[in-house]
C-alpha atoms as a PDB file:
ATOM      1  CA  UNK A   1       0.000   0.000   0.000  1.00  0.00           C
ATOM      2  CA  UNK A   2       1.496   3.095  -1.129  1.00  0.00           C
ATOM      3  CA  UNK A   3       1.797   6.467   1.638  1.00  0.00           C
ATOM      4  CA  UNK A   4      -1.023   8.656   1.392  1.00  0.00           C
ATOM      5  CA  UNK A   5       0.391  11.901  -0.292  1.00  0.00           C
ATOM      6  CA  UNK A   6      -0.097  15.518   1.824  1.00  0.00           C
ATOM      7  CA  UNK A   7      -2.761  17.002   0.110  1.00  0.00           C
ATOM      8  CA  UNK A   8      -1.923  20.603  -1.214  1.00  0.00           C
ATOM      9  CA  UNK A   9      -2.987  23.374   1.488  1.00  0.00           C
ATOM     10  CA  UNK A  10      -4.971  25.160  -1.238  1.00  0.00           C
ATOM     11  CA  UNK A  11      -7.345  22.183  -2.162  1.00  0.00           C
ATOM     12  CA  UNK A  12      -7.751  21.951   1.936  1.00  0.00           C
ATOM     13  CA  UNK A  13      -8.837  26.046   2.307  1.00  0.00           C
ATOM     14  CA  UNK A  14     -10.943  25.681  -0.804  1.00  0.00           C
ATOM     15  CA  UNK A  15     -12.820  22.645   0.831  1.00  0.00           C
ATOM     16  CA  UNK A  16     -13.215  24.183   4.438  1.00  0.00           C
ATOM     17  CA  UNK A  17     -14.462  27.655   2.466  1.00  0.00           C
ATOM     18  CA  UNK A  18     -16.993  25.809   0.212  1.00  0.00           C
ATOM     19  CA  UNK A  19     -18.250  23.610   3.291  1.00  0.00           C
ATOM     20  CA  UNK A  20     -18.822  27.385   5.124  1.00  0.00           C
ATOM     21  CA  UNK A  21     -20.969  28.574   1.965  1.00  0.00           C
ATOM     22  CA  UNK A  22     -22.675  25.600   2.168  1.00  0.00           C
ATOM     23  CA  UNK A  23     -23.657  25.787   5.433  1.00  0.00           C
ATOM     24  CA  UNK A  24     -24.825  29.394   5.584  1.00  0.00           C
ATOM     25  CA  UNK A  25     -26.958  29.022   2.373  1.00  0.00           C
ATOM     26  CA  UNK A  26     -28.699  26.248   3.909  1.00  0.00           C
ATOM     27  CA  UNK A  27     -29.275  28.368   7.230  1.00  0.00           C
ATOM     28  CA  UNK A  28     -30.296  31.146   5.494  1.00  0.00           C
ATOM     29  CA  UNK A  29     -33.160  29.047   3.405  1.00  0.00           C
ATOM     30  CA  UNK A  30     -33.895  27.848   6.822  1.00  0.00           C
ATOM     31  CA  UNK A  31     -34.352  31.381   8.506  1.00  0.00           C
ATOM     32  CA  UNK A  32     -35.781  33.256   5.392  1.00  0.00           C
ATOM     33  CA  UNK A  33     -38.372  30.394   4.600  1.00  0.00           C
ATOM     34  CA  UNK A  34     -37.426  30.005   1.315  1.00  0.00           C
ATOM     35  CA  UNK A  35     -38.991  33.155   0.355  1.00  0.00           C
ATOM     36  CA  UNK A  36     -42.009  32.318   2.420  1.00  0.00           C
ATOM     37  CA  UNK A  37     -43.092  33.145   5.814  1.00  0.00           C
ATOM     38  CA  UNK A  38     -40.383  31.777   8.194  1.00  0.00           C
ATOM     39  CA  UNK A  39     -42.668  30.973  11.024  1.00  0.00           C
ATOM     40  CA  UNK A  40     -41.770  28.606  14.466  1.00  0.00           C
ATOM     41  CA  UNK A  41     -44.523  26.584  16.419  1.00  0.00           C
ATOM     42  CA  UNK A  42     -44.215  27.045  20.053  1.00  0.00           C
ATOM     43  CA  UNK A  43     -44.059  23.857  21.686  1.00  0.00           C
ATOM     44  CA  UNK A  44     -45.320  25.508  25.399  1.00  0.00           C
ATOM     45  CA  UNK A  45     -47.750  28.100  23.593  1.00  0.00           C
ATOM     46  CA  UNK A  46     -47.850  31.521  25.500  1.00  0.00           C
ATOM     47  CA  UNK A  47     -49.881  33.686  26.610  1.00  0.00           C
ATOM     48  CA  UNK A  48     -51.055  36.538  24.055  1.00  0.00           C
ATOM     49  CA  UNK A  49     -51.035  39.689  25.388  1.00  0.00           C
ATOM     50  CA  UNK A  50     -53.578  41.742  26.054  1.00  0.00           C
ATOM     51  CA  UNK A  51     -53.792  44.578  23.674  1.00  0.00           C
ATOM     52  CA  UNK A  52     -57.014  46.955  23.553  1.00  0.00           C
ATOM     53  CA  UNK A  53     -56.905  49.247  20.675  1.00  0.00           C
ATOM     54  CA  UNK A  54     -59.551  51.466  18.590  1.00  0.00           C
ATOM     55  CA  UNK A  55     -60.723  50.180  14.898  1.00  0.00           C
ATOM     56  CA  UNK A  56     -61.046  52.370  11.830  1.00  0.00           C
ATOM     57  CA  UNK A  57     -64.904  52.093  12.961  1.00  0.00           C
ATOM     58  CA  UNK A  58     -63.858  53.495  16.617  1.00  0.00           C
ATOM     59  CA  UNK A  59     -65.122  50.658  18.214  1.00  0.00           C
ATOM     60  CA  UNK A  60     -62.634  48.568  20.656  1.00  0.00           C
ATOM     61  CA  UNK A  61     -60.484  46.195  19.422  1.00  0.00           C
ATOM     62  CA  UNK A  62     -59.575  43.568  22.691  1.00  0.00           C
ATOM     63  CA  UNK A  63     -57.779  40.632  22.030  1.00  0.00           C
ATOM     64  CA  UNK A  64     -59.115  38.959  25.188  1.00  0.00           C
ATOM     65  CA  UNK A  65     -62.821  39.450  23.928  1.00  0.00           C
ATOM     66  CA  UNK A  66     -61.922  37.099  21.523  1.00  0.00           C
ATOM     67  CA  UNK A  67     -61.201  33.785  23.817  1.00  0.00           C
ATOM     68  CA  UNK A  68     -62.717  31.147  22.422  1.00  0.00           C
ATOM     69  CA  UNK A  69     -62.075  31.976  18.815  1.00  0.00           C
ATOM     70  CA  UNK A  70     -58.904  31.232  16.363  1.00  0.00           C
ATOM     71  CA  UNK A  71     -57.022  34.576  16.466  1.00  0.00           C
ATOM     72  CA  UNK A  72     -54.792  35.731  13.784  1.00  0.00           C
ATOM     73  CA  UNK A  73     -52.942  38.761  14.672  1.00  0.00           C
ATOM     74  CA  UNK A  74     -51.539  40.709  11.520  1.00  0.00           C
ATOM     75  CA  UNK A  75     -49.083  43.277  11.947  1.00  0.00           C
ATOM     76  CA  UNK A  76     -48.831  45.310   8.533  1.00  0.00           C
ATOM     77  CA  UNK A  77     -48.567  48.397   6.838  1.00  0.00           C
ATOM     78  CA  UNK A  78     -49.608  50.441   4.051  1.00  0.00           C
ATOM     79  CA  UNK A  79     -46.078  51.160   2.655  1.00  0.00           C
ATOM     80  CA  UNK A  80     -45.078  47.397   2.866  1.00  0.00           C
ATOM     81  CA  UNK A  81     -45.879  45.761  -0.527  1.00  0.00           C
ATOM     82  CA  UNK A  82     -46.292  42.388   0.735  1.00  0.00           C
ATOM     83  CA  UNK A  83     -48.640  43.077   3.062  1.00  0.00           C
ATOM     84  CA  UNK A  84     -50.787  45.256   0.117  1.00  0.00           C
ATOM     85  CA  UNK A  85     -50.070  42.261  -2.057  1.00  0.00           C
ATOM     86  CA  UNK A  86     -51.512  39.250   0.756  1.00  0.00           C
ATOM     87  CA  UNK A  87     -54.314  41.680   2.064  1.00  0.00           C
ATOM     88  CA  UNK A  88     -56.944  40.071  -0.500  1.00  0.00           C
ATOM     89  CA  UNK A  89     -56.346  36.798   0.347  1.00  0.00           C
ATOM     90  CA  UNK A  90     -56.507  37.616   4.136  1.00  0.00           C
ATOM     91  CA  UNK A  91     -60.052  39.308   3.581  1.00  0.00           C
ATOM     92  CA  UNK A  92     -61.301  36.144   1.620  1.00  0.00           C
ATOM     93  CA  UNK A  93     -59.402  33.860   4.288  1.00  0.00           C
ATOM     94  CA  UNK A  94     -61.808  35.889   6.958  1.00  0.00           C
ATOM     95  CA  UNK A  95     -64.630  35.355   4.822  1.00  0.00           C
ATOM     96  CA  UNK A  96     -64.540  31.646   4.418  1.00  0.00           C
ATOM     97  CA  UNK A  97     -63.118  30.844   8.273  1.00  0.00           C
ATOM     98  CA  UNK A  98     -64.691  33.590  10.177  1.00  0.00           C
ATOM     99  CA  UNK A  99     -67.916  31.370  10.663  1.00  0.00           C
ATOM    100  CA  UNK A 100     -66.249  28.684  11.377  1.00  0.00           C
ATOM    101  CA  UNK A 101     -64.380  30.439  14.860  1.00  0.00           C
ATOM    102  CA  UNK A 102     -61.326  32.595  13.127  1.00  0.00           C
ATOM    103  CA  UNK A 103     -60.839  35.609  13.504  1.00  0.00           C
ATOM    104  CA  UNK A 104     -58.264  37.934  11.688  1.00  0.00           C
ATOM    105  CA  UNK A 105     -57.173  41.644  13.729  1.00  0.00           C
ATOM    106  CA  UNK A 106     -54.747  43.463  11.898  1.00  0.00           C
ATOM    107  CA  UNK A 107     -52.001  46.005  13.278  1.00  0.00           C
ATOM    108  CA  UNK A 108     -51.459  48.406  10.943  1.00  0.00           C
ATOM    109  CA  UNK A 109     -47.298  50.127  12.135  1.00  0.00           C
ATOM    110  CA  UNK A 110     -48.030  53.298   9.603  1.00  0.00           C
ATOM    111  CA  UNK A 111     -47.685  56.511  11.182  1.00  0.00           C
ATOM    112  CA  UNK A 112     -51.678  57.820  11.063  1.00  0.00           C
ATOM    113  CA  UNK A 113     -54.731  56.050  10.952  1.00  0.00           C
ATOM    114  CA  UNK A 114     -55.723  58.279   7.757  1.00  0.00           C
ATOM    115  CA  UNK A 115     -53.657  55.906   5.649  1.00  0.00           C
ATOM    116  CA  UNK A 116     -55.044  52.923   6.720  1.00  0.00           C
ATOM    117  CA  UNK A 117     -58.500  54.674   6.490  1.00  0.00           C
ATOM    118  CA  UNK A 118     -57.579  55.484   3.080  1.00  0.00           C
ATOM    119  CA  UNK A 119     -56.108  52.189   1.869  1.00  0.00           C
ATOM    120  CA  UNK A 120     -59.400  50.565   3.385  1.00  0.00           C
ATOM    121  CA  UNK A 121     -61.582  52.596   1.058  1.00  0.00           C
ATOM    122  CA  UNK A 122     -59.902  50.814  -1.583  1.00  0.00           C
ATOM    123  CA  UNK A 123     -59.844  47.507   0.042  1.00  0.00           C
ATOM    124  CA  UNK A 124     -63.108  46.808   2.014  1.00  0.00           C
ATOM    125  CA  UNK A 125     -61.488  45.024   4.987  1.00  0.00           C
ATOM    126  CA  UNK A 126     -64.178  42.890   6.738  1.00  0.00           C
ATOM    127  CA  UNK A 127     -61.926  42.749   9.937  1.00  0.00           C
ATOM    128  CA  UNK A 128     -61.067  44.820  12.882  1.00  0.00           C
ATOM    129  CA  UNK A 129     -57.633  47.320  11.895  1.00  0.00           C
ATOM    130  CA  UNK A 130     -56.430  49.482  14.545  1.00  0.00           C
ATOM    131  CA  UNK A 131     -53.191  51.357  14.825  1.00  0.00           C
ATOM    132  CA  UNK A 132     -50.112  50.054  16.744  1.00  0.00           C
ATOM    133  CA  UNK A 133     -46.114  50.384  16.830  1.00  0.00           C
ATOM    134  CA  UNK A 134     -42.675  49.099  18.036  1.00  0.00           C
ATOM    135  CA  UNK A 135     -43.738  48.984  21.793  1.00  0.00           C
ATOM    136  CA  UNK A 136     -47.140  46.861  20.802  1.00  0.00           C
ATOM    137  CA  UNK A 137     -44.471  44.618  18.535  1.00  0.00           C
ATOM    138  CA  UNK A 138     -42.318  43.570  21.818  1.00  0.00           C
ATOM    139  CA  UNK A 139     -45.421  42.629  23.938  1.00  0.00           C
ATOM    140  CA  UNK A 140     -45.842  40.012  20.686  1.00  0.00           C
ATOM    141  CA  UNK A 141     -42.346  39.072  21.352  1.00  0.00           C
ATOM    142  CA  UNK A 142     -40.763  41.295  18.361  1.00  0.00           C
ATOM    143  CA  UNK A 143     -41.908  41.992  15.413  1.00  0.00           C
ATOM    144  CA  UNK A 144     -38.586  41.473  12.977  1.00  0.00           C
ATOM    145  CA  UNK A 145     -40.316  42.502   9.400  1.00  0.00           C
ATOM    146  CA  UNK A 146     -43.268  42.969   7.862  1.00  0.00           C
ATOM    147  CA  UNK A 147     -46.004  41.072   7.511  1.00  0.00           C
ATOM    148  CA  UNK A 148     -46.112  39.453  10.895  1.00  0.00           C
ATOM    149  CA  UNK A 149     -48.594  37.117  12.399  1.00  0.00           C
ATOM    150  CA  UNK A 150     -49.152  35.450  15.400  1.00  0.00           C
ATOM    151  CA  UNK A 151     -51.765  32.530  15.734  1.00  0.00           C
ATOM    152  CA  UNK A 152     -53.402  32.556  18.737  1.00  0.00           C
ATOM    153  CA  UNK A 153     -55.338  29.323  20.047  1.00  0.00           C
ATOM    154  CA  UNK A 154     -58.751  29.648  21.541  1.00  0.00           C
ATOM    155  CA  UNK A 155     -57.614  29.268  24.681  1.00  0.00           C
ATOM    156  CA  UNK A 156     -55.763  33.030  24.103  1.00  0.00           C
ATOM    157  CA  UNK A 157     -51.937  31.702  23.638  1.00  0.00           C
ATOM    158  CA  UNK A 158     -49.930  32.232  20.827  1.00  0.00           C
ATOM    159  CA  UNK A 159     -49.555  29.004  18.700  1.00  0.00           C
ATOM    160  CA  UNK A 160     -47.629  29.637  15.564  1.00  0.00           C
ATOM    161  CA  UNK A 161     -45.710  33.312  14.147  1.00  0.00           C
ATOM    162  CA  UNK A 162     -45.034  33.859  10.919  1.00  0.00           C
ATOM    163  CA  UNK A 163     -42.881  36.586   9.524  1.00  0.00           C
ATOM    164  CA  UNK A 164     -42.888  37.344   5.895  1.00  0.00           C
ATOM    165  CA  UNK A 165     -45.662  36.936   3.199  1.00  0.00           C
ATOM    166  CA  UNK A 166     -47.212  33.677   4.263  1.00  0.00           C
ATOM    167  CA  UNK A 167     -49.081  30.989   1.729  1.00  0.00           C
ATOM    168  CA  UNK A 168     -52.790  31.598   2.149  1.00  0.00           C
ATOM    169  CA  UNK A 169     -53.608  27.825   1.882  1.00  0.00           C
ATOM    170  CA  UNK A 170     -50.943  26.888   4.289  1.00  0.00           C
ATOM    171  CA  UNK A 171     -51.889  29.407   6.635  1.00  0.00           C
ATOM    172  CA  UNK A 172     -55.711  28.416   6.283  1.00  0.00           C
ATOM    173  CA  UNK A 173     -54.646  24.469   7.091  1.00  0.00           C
ATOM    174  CA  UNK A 174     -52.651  25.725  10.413  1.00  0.00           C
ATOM    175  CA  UNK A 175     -56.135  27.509  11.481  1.00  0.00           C
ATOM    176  CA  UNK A 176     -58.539  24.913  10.717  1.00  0.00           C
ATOM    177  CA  UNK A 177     -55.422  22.489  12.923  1.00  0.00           C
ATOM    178  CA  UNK A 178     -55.985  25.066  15.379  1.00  0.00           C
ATOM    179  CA  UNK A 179     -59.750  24.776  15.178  1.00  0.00           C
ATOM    180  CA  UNK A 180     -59.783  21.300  15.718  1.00  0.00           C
ATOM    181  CA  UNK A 181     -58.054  21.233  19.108  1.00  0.00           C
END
């Protein structure tokens, strides 16, 4: 058997710095989603907290009103085009599951309420908006981009967060899982 022959130190650094690529492609697929909502189930779910807030109608908007019901909290904003772009799909997701037990609040982070007012006079949202911002963000936990939402479980804990423009059908097969429990 002949000696194994030293390998040449380039081919060794040009391994090691192609096995370091590697590796932080793959965890940033993993953290980005893949271009979809990177979202993490919590194992011990949470409590949500409680947030009370005023819709574009002025009436309340209080998150612990809602026990009992599938809660998805969207944070948003008028100036973020994925959240414009998902909005329809949200609507029609509140159309088909809200009589079933879900029930979609959205955050809007803009700066007035007269944006939101006016970007709902284009949409029709059929679900309570109100204004919030950074502070309302790190009672969720942190919001780290926009859209975010939190799935809360009828028992008022959070269940699921997704950051990022999510996949309507996926997200619709996480609430009716969270329906059925």
């Amino acid at each position: 058997m002949a000696p194994a022959r030293p390998r040449p130190r380039g081919v060794l650094v040009a391994a090691g710095a192609a096995a370091l690529l590697a590796i932080g492609v793959i965890a940033l697929v993993l953290v980005r989603g893949g271009g979809r909502a990177a979202h993490r189930v919590h194992t011990e779910r949470p409590p949500a907290p409680a947030i009370a807030l005023t819709g574009l109608d002025g009436a309340p908007i209080d998150l612990a009103a809602l026990r009992g019901k599938v809660v998805v909290v969207d944070f948003w904003a008028t100036w973020c085009e994925p959240c414009r772009d998902e909005i329809p799909q949200l609507i029609a997701l509140q159309r088909e599951l809200g009589p079933r037990g879900v029930q979609l609040v959205g955050i809007s982070m803009d700066d007035t309420i007269d944006d939101v007012r006016a970007f709902d006079r284009d949409v029709h949202l059929n679900y309570p908006v109100g204004l919030g911002d950074a502070a309302l963000g790190e009672r969720f936990g942190g919001v780290l981009g926009l859209p975010a939402k939190f799935l809360i479980d009828r028992d008022g804990r959070i269940a699921d967060r997704r950051v990022g423009p999510v996949d309507t059908a996926e997200l619709a097969r996480a609430l009716r899982a969270l329906l059925a429990e």
